[in-house]
PDB file of C-alpha atoms in Angstrom:
ATOM      1  CA  MET H1448      12.319  98.033  98.514  1.00 44.00           C
ATOM      2  CA  ASP H1449      15.109  99.928 100.201  1.00 48.00           C
ATOM      3  CA  MET H1450      16.518  97.158 102.373  1.00 48.00           C
ATOM      4  CA  PRO H1451      20.104  98.494 102.694  1.00 50.00           C
ATOM      5  CA  SER H1452      18.889 101.854 103.976  1.00 51.00           C
ATOM      6  CA  ARG H1453      16.466 100.330 106.483  1.00 60.00           C
ATOM      7  CA  SER H1454      18.999  97.978 108.040  1.00 69.00           C
ATOM      8  CA  PRO H1455      21.187 100.736 109.559  1.00 75.00           C
ATOM      9  CA  GLN H1456      18.059 102.434 110.880  1.00 76.00           C
ATOM     10  CA  ARG H1457      16.996  99.265 112.665  1.00 73.00           C
ATOM     11  CA  MET H1458      20.452  98.819 114.130  1.00 79.00           C
ATOM     12  CA  LEU H1459      20.383 102.434 115.290  1.00 79.00           C
ATOM     13  CA  ARG H1460      17.043 101.921 117.051  1.00 77.00           C
ATOM     14  CA  ILE H1461      18.597  99.007 118.945  1.00 78.00           C
ATOM     15  CA  LEU H1462      21.953 100.594 119.694  1.00 85.00           C
ATOM     16  CA  MET H1463      20.760 104.010 120.890  1.00 86.00           C
ATOM     17  CA  PRO H1464      18.893 102.713 123.977  1.00 84.00           C
ATOM     18  CA  LEU H1465      21.869 100.488 124.794  1.00 88.00           C
ATOM     19  CA  VAL H1466      24.236 103.459 124.578  1.00 90.00           C
ATOM     20  CA  VAL H1467      21.987 105.508 126.862  1.00 91.00           C
ATOM     21  CA  PHE H1468      21.836 102.605 129.342  1.00 89.00           C
ATOM     22  CA  VAL H1469      25.617 102.217 129.398  1.00 91.00           C
ATOM     23  CA  VAL H1470      26.152 105.959 129.878  1.00 93.00           C
ATOM     24  CA  VAL H1471      23.603 106.220 132.701  1.00 93.00           C
ATOM     25  CA  ALA H1472      24.997 103.100 134.422  1.00 91.00           C
ATOM     26  CA  GLY H1473      28.522 104.488 134.119  1.00 93.00           C
ATOM     27  CA  ILE H1474      27.538 107.839 135.652  1.00 94.00           C
ATOM     28  CA  TRP H1475      25.645 106.021 138.406  1.00 92.00           C
ATOM     29  CA  GLU H1476      28.671 103.828 139.186  1.00 92.00           C
ATOM     30  CA  ALA H1477      31.037 106.796 139.215  1.00 94.00           C
ATOM     31  CA  VAL H1478      28.815 108.893 141.521  1.00 93.00           C
ATOM     32  CA  VAL H1479      28.418 106.040 144.023  1.00 91.00           C
ATOM     33  CA  ARG H1480      32.158 105.323 144.105  1.00 91.00           C
ATOM     34  CA  LEU H1481      33.344 108.950 144.208  1.00 91.00           C
ATOM     35  CA  ARG H1482      30.881 109.985 146.910  1.00 88.00           C
ATOM     36  CA  GLU H1483      31.297 106.674 148.761  1.00 88.00           C
ATOM     37  CA  ILE H1484      27.543 106.231 149.083  1.00 90.00           C
ATOM     38  CA  PRO H1485      26.701 103.237 151.338  1.00 90.00           C
ATOM     39  CA  PRO H1486      24.987 100.286 149.628  1.00 89.00           C
ATOM     40  CA  TYR H1487      21.977 100.521 151.947  1.00 87.00           C
ATOM     41  CA  ILE H1488      21.284 103.985 150.508  1.00 89.00           C
ATOM     42  CA  LEU H1489      22.194 103.530 146.843  1.00 90.00           C
ATOM     43  CA  PRO H1490      24.043 100.449 145.574  1.00 92.00           C
ATOM     44  CA  ALA H1491      26.301 100.702 142.538  1.00 91.00           C
ATOM     45  CA  PRO H1492      25.270  98.912 139.329  1.00 92.00           C
ATOM     46  CA  SER H1493      28.202  96.536 139.757  1.00 93.00           C
ATOM     47  CA  LEU H1494      26.926  95.514 143.213  1.00 92.00           C
ATOM     48  CA  ILE H1495      23.401  95.059 141.832  1.00 93.00           C
ATOM     49  CA  LEU H1496      24.774  92.781 139.109  1.00 93.00           C
ATOM     50  CA  GLU H1497      26.815  90.874 141.679  1.00 93.00           C
ATOM     51  CA  THR H1498      23.702  90.424 143.839  1.00 93.00           C
ATOM     52  CA  LEU H1499      21.699  89.285 140.830  1.00 92.00           C
ATOM     53  CA  VAL H1500      24.277  86.602 140.054  1.00 93.00           C
ATOM     54  CA  ARG H1501      24.643  85.537 143.706  1.00 93.00           C
ATOM     55  CA  ASP H1502      20.883  85.293 144.371  1.00 91.00           C
ATOM     56  CA  TRP H1503      19.922  84.127 140.902  1.00 92.00           C
ATOM     57  CA  ALA H1504      18.376  80.812 141.981  1.00 92.00           C
ATOM     58  CA  LEU H1505      16.058  82.480 144.504  1.00 91.00           C
ATOM     59  CA  LEU H1506      15.169  85.460 142.327  1.00 92.00           C
ATOM     60  CA  PHE H1507      14.583  83.394 139.191  1.00 93.00           C
ATOM     61  CA  ALA H1508      12.242  81.010 141.034  1.00 92.00           C
ATOM     62  CA  SER H1509      10.321  84.027 142.335  1.00 91.00           C
ATOM     63  CA  LEU H1510      10.230  85.507 138.823  1.00 93.00           C
ATOM     64  CA  LEU H1511       8.685  82.308 137.486  1.00 93.00           C
ATOM     65  CA  ALA H1512       5.988  82.475 140.174  1.00 91.00           C
ATOM     66  CA  THR H1513       5.189  86.072 139.212  1.00 92.00           C
ATOM     67  CA  LEU H1514       5.149  85.295 135.487  1.00 93.00           C
ATOM     68  CA  ARG H1515       2.857  82.327 136.043  1.00 93.00           C
ATOM     69  CA  ALA H1516       0.274  84.490 137.810  1.00 93.00           C
ATOM     70  CA  THR H1517       0.734  87.214 135.187  1.00 94.00           C
ATOM     71  CA  LEU H1518       0.155  84.786 132.317  1.00 95.00           C
ATOM     72  CA  GLU H1519      -2.929  83.256 133.938  1.00 95.00           C
ATOM     73  CA  GLY H1520      -4.440  86.675 134.622  1.00 94.00           C
ATOM     74  CA  PHE H1521      -3.600  87.860 131.103  1.00 96.00           C
ATOM     75  CA  LEU H1522      -5.171  84.801 129.447  1.00 96.00           C
ATOM     76  CA  ALA H1523      -8.298  85.192 131.582  1.00 95.00           C
ATOM     77  CA  ALA H1524      -8.485  88.854 130.541  1.00 95.00           C
ATOM     78  CA  VAL H1525      -8.089  87.953 126.858  1.00 95.00           C
ATOM     79  CA  VAL H1526     -10.792  85.284 126.925  1.00 95.00           C
ATOM     80  CA  GLY H1527     -13.165  87.292 129.112  1.00 93.00           C
ATOM     81  CA  GLY H1528     -12.567  90.649 127.418  1.00 93.00           C
ATOM     82  CA  ILE H1529     -12.950  89.441 123.832  1.00 94.00           C
ATOM     83  CA  GLY H1530     -15.858  87.151 124.710  1.00 93.00           C
ATOM     84  CA  LEU H1531     -17.749  89.872 126.563  1.00 93.00           C
ATOM     85  CA  ALA H1532     -17.074  92.391 123.789  1.00 92.00           C
ATOM     86  CA  LEU H1533     -18.623  89.977 121.270  1.00 91.00           C
ATOM     87  CA  LEU H1534     -21.641  89.607 123.537  1.00 91.00           C
ATOM     88  CA  PHE H1535     -21.927  93.373 123.965  1.00 90.00           C
ATOM     89  CA  ASN H1536     -21.783  93.824 120.202  1.00 86.00           C
ATOM     90  CA  ARG H1537     -24.553  91.294 119.660  1.00 85.00           C
ATOM     91  CA  ALA H1538     -26.885  92.585 122.366  1.00 85.00           C
ATOM     92  CA  LYS H1539     -26.944  96.318 123.079  1.00 86.00           C
ATOM     93  CA  TRP H1540     -29.000  95.869 126.227  1.00 89.00           C
ATOM     94  CA  VAL H1541     -26.286  93.609 127.690  1.00 88.00           C
ATOM     95  CA  GLU H1542     -23.704  96.339 127.050  1.00 87.00           C
ATOM     96  CA  ASP H1543     -25.925  98.969 128.679  1.00 88.00           C
ATOM     97  CA  ALA H1544     -26.453  96.719 131.704  1.00 90.00           C
ATOM     98  CA  PHE H1545     -22.899  95.505 132.355  1.00 88.00           C
ATOM     99  CA  LEU H1546     -20.436  97.984 130.821  1.00 88.00           C
ATOM    100  CA  PRO H1547     -20.734 100.440 133.769  1.00 90.00           C
ATOM    101  CA  TYR H1548     -19.592  97.680 136.125  1.00 89.00           C
ATOM    102  CA  ALA H1549     -16.592  96.964 133.921  1.00 88.00           C
ATOM    103  CA  VAL H1550     -15.727 100.657 134.102  1.00 89.00           C
ATOM    104  CA  ILE H1551     -16.084 100.620 137.899  1.00 89.00           C
ATOM    105  CA  LEU H1552     -13.770  97.610 138.044  1.00 84.00           C
ATOM    106  CA  GLN H1553     -11.217  99.481 135.969  1.00 84.00           C
ATOM    107  CA  VAL H1554     -11.235 102.791 137.856  1.00 87.00           C
ATOM    108  CA  THR H1555     -11.078 101.222 141.330  1.00 86.00           C
ATOM    109  CA  PRO H1556      -7.392 101.213 142.405  1.00 87.00           C
ATOM    110  CA  VAL H1557      -6.096  97.662 142.437  1.00 86.00           C
ATOM    111  CA  ILE H1558      -3.941  98.475 145.460  1.00 86.00           C
ATOM    112  CA  ALA H1559      -7.199  98.886 147.390  1.00 86.00           C
ATOM    113  CA  ILE H1560      -8.706  95.661 146.038  1.00 88.00           C
ATOM    114  CA  ALA H1561      -5.684  93.399 146.591  1.00 87.00           C
ATOM    115  CA  PRO H1562      -5.877  93.173 150.420  1.00 87.00           C
ATOM    116  CA  LEU H1563      -9.574  92.336 150.202  1.00 88.00           C
ATOM    117  CA  LEU H1564      -8.976  89.589 147.647  1.00 89.00           C
ATOM    118  CA  LEU H1565      -6.273  88.100 149.869  1.00 86.00           C
ATOM    119  CA  VAL H1566      -8.881  87.737 152.613  1.00 87.00           C
ATOM    120  CA  TYR H1567     -11.349  85.743 150.505  1.00 89.00           C
ATOM    121  CA  LEU H1568      -9.110  83.903 148.017  1.00 88.00           C
ATOM    122  CA  PRO H1569      -6.004  81.708 148.240  1.00 89.00           C
ATOM    123  CA  GLN H1570      -2.903  83.761 147.676  1.00 87.00           C
ATOM    124  CA  HIS H1571      -2.186  82.565 144.118  1.00 88.00           C
ATOM    125  CA  LEU H1572      -5.781  83.091 143.002  1.00 91.00           C
ATOM    126  CA  ALA H1573      -5.787  86.573 144.558  1.00 90.00           C
ATOM    127  CA  VAL H1574      -2.661  87.495 142.576  1.00 91.00           C
ATOM    128  CA  VAL H1575      -4.200  86.109 139.375  1.00 93.00           C
ATOM    129  CA  ALA H1576      -7.414  88.014 140.066  1.00 93.00           C
ATOM    130  CA  CYS H1577      -5.519  91.297 140.453  1.00 93.00           C
ATOM    131  CA  ALA H1578      -3.676  90.652 137.197  1.00 93.00           C
ATOM    132  CA  TRP H1579      -7.000  89.942 135.505  1.00 95.00           C
ATOM    133  CA  ILE H1580      -8.730  93.025 136.924  1.00 93.00           C
ATOM    134  CA  VAL H1581      -6.256  95.529 135.503  1.00 93.00           C
ATOM    135  CA  ALA H1582      -5.821  93.717 132.159  1.00 93.00           C
ATOM    136  CA  PHE H1583      -9.494  92.974 131.472  1.00 94.00           C
ATOM    137  CA  PHE H1584     -10.821  96.428 130.593  1.00 93.00           C
ATOM    138  CA  PRO H1585      -8.234  97.373 127.903  1.00 93.00           C
ATOM    139  CA  VAL H1586      -9.011  94.136 126.059  1.00 94.00           C
ATOM    140  CA  LEU H1587     -12.770  94.661 126.416  1.00 94.00           C
ATOM    141  CA  SER H1588     -12.808  98.325 125.414  1.00 93.00           C
ATOM    142  CA  ASN H1589     -10.414  97.964 122.474  1.00 93.00           C
ATOM    143  CA  THR H1590     -12.212  94.913 121.110  1.00 93.00           C
ATOM    144  CA  LEU H1591     -15.586  96.610 121.451  1.00 92.00           C
ATOM    145  CA  LEU H1592     -14.264  99.720 119.701  1.00 91.00           C
ATOM    146  CA  GLY H1593     -12.886  97.600 116.877  1.00 89.00           C
ATOM    147  CA  LEU H1594     -16.156  95.725 116.421  1.00 89.00           C
ATOM    148  CA  LYS H1595     -17.970  99.059 116.162  1.00 87.00           C
ATOM    149  CA  SER H1596     -15.461 100.519 113.685  1.00 84.00           C
ATOM    150  CA  VAL H1597     -16.387  98.380 110.700  1.00 82.00           C
ATOM    151  CA  ASP H1598     -16.369 100.234 107.389  1.00 80.00           C
ATOM    152  CA  ARG H1599     -19.983 101.099 106.527  1.00 82.00           C
ATOM    153  CA  ASN H1600     -19.449 100.368 102.847  1.00 83.00           C
ATOM    154  CA  LEU H1601     -18.212  96.863 103.630  1.00 80.00           C
ATOM    155  CA  ALA H1602     -21.089  96.325 106.032  1.00 78.00           C
ATOM    156  CA  GLY H1603     -23.505  97.398 103.305  1.00 82.00           C
ATOM    157  CA  LEU H1604     -21.844  95.006 100.861  1.00 82.00           C
ATOM    158  CA  PHE H1605     -22.236  92.084 103.270  1.00 82.00           C
ATOM    159  CA  ALA H1606     -25.884  93.046 103.794  1.00 82.00           C
ATOM    160  CA  LEU H1607     -26.406  93.268 100.030  1.00 80.00           C
ATOM    161  CA  TYR H1608     -25.175  89.691  99.606  1.00 80.00           C
ATOM    162  CA  ASP H1609     -27.359  88.580 102.514  1.00 76.00           C
ATOM    163  CA  ALA H1610     -24.436  87.360 104.624  1.00 79.00           C
ATOM    164  CA  SER H1611     -25.299  85.419 107.762  1.00 79.00           C
ATOM    165  CA  PRO H1612     -24.462  86.811 111.233  1.00 80.00           C
ATOM    166  CA  ALA H1613     -21.648  84.254 111.532  1.00 80.00           C
ATOM    167  CA  GLN H1614     -20.188  85.322 108.181  1.00 81.00           C
ATOM    168  CA  LYS H1615     -20.365  88.984 109.178  1.00 80.00           C
ATOM    169  CA  LEU H1616     -18.598  88.192 112.442  1.00 81.00           C
ATOM    170  CA  TRP H1617     -15.778  86.008 111.126  1.00 83.00           C
ATOM    171  CA  ARG H1618     -15.193  87.653 107.751  1.00 83.00           C
ATOM    172  CA  LEU H1619     -15.913  91.298 108.520  1.00 84.00           C
ATOM    173  CA  ARG H1620     -16.129  92.367 112.152  1.00 85.00           C
ATOM    174  CA  LEU H1621     -13.291  90.342 113.690  1.00 86.00           C
ATOM    175  CA  PRO H1622     -10.781  91.091 110.893  1.00 85.00           C
ATOM    176  CA  SER H1623     -11.676  94.791 111.124  1.00 86.00           C
ATOM    177  CA  ALA H1624     -11.306  94.705 114.908  1.00 88.00           C
ATOM    178  CA  LEU H1625      -8.001  92.791 114.857  1.00 90.00           C
ATOM    179  CA  PRO H1626      -5.704  95.883 114.991  1.00 90.00           C
ATOM    180  CA  TYR H1627      -7.687  97.205 117.962  1.00 92.00           C
ATOM    181  CA  ILE H1628      -7.562  93.817 119.682  1.00 92.00           C
ATOM    182  CA  MET H1629      -3.792  93.563 119.264  1.00 91.00           C
ATOM    183  CA  GLY H1630      -3.391  97.092 120.635  1.00 91.00           C
ATOM    184  CA  GLY H1631      -5.460  96.125 123.662  1.00 92.00           C
ATOM    185  CA  LEU H1632      -3.348  93.005 124.206  1.00 94.00           C
ATOM    186  CA  ARG H1633      -0.130  95.042 124.197  1.00 93.00           C
ATOM    187  CA  ILE H1634      -1.559  97.287 126.903  1.00 93.00           C
ATOM    188  CA  ALA H1635      -3.017  94.406 128.898  1.00 94.00           C
ATOM    189  CA  GLY H1636       0.253  92.458 128.913  1.00 93.00           C
ATOM    190  CA  GLY H1637       2.102  95.103 130.895  1.00 91.00           C
ATOM    191  CA  LEU H1638      -0.877  95.857 133.116  1.00 93.00           C
ATOM    192  CA  SER H1639      -1.283  92.201 134.079  1.00 94.00           C
ATOM    193  CA  LEU H1640       2.298  92.210 135.360  1.00 93.00           C
ATOM    194  CA  ILE H1641       1.570  95.377 137.351  1.00 92.00           C
ATOM    195  CA  GLY H1642      -1.544  93.804 138.871  1.00 92.00           C
ATOM    196  CA  ALA H1643       0.362  90.680 139.882  1.00 92.00           C
ATOM    197  CA  VAL H1644       3.122  92.777 141.455  1.00 91.00           C
ATOM    198  CA  VAL H1645       0.637  94.868 143.449  1.00 90.00           C
ATOM    199  CA  ALA H1646      -1.038  91.740 144.832  1.00 89.00           C
ATOM    200  CA  GLU H1647       2.309  90.186 145.716  1.00 87.00           C
ATOM    201  CA  ILE H1648       3.358  93.330 147.564  1.00 86.00           C
ATOM    202  CA  ALA H1649       0.093  93.208 149.504  1.00 84.00           C
ATOM    203  CA  ALA H1650       0.754  89.548 150.303  1.00 79.00           C
ATOM    204  CA  GLY H1651       4.291  90.454 151.351  1.00 69.00           C
ATOM    205  CA  SER H1652       2.931  93.043 153.755  1.00 60.00           C
ATOM    206  CA  ALA H1653       0.997  90.208 155.374  1.00 54.00           C
ATOM    207  CA  GLY H1654       4.199  88.174 155.686  1.00 53.00           C
ATOM    208  CA  SER H1655       3.583  85.615 152.933  1.00 61.00           C
ATOM    209  CA  GLY H1656       4.315  85.186 149.268  1.00 67.00           C
ATOM    210  CA  SER H1657       6.741  83.665 146.789  1.00 76.00           C
ATOM    211  CA  GLY H1658       6.785  86.033 143.835  1.00 84.00           C
ATOM    212  CA  LEU H1659       9.395  88.570 142.855  1.00 88.00           C
ATOM    213  CA  ALA H1660       7.489  91.507 144.343  1.00 87.00           C
ATOM    214  CA  PHE H1661       7.407  89.649 147.656  1.00 86.00           C
ATOM    215  CA  ARG H1662      11.199  89.384 147.471  1.00 88.00           C
ATOM    216  CA  ILE H1663      11.349  93.151 146.982  1.00 88.00           C
ATOM    217  CA  ALA H1664       9.183  93.728 150.051  1.00 85.00           C
ATOM    218  CA  GLU H1665      11.203  91.181 152.024  1.00 86.00           C
ATOM    219  CA  ALA H1666      14.488  92.822 151.032  1.00 87.00           C
ATOM    220  CA  GLY H1667      13.058  96.195 152.018  1.00 84.00           C
ATOM    221  CA  TYR H1668      12.264  94.958 155.522  1.00 84.00           C
ATOM    222  CA  ARG H1669      15.861  93.725 155.819  1.00 86.00           C
ATOM    223  CA  LEU H1670      17.357  96.858 154.225  1.00 86.00           C
ATOM    224  CA  ASP H1671      18.911  94.623 151.575  1.00 88.00           C
ATOM    225  CA  ILE H1672      18.769  97.379 148.967  1.00 92.00           C
ATOM    226  CA  PRO H1673      20.999  95.648 146.376  1.00 92.00           C
ATOM    227  CA  ARG H1674      18.596  92.688 146.274  1.00 92.00           C
ATOM    228  CA  MET H1675      15.676  95.111 145.885  1.00 92.00           C
ATOM    229  CA  PHE H1676      17.340  96.660 142.844  1.00 94.00           C
ATOM    230  CA  ALA H1677      18.238  93.240 141.424  1.00 93.00           C
ATOM    231  CA  ALA H1678      14.633  92.038 141.743  1.00 93.00           C
ATOM    232  CA  LEU H1679      13.372  95.300 140.250  1.00 93.00           C
ATOM    233  CA  ALA H1680      15.734  94.846 137.292  1.00 93.00           C
ATOM    234  CA  LEU H1681      14.299  91.374 136.675  1.00 93.00           C
ATOM    235  CA  LEU H1682      10.760  92.744 136.816  1.00 92.00           C
ATOM    236  CA  SER H1683      11.626  95.477 134.338  1.00 92.00           C
ATOM    237  CA  ALA H1684      13.235  92.939 132.015  1.00 93.00           C
ATOM    238  CA  ALA H1685      10.126  90.743 132.248  1.00 93.00           C
ATOM    239  CA  GLY H1686       7.903  93.692 131.351  1.00 93.00           C
ATOM    240  CA  ILE H1687      10.078  94.543 128.356  1.00 92.00           C
ATOM    241  CA  VAL H1688       9.999  90.940 127.139  1.00 94.00           C
ATOM    242  CA  ILE H1689       6.200  90.789 127.487  1.00 94.00           C
ATOM    243  CA  TYR H1690       5.710  94.017 125.547  1.00 93.00           C
ATOM    244  CA  ALA H1691       8.243  93.035 122.876  1.00 91.00           C
ATOM    245  CA  GLY H1692       6.654  89.606 122.465  1.00 93.00           C
ATOM    246  CA  LEU H1693       3.141  91.016 122.066  1.00 93.00           C
ATOM    247  CA  SER H1694       4.407  93.696 119.666  1.00 89.00           C
ATOM    248  CA  ALA H1695       6.104  91.013 117.562  1.00 89.00           C
ATOM    249  CA  ALA H1696       2.895  88.958 117.566  1.00 89.00           C
ATOM    250  CA  SER H1697       0.966  92.029 116.445  1.00 87.00           C
ATOM    251  CA  ARG H1698       3.358  92.613 113.560  1.00 85.00           C
ATOM    252  CA  VAL H1699       3.066  88.976 112.484  1.00 86.00           C
ATOM    253  CA  VAL H1700      -0.742  89.076 112.565  1.00 84.00           C
ATOM    254  CA  LEU H1701      -1.130  92.462 110.867  1.00 82.00           C
ATOM    255  CA  ARG H1702       1.752  92.445 108.405  1.00 78.00           C
ATOM    256  CA  ARG H1703       1.023  92.617 104.692  1.00 73.00           C
ATOM    257  CA  TRP H1704      -2.375  94.235 105.120  1.00 67.00           C
ATOM    258  CA  HIS H1705      -2.623  96.836 107.907  1.00 63.00           C
ATOM    259  CA  GLU H1706      -1.040 100.294 107.762  1.00 63.00           C
ATOM    260  CA  SER H1707       0.518 100.074 111.220  1.00 59.00           C
ATOM    261  CA  ALA H1708       2.507  96.963 110.213  1.00 56.00           C
ATOM    262  CA  LEU H1709       3.225  98.107 106.667  1.00 57.00           C
ATOM    263  CA  GLU H1710       4.935 101.305 107.825  1.00 55.00           C
ATOM    264  CA  GLY H1711       8.518 101.414 106.687  1.00 46.00           C
ATOM    265  CA  GLU H1712       8.213  98.535 104.223  1.00 47.00           C
TER     266      GLU H1712
END
């Protein structure tokens, strides 16, 4: 165990992005001030921060609305994707019949689906549906791949001991598929936020909405560019937190036994 040598490396991985951020923000601030660029064209980072503090109550409430829809769509994608993958793995004819439609759902641009969903569904449900649409397929495909990637020697051993289908599922297939499932969840987490944002922008184009993307569209109509940047910064921070949280969950689940989590230990 080389703990002292790993600690500086971890600190470096944290500090380097922060240094890059500070340098870029400093250059941005200097260019805006030296060239006297108007805020409605490009606001300085200091003005964006000031706007974020001033409008925090409004922007944070909108962020919570967006995160709620994102979480609901993500959970629906997790339950539906893993459940359908288990069904596909049990019945090949079900996979042959329904997998093409899942692919069609994935390759159809969500920006084209969102306005249609807003016609037939209440606004919140339409946003959740968009979040689910883009997050569903990564969970389904990764889980299905994991279930099909069971070691043949282990499968033969379970067959030799006459294991039941339930034992094969819970003690062999699901543990083997777990790294693939966690990878799919990391992808789906960010995509669910993107789907919710797209639907909220579509709702904002129709003149309604309460989420953070709606605030971006609203600020764009008013040429309130600093608020647009402040809302965008909150969205980016939310995406980073979602990805970091799912990555941490993956490490907790896979540590001590899978190569991806054991790396560097």
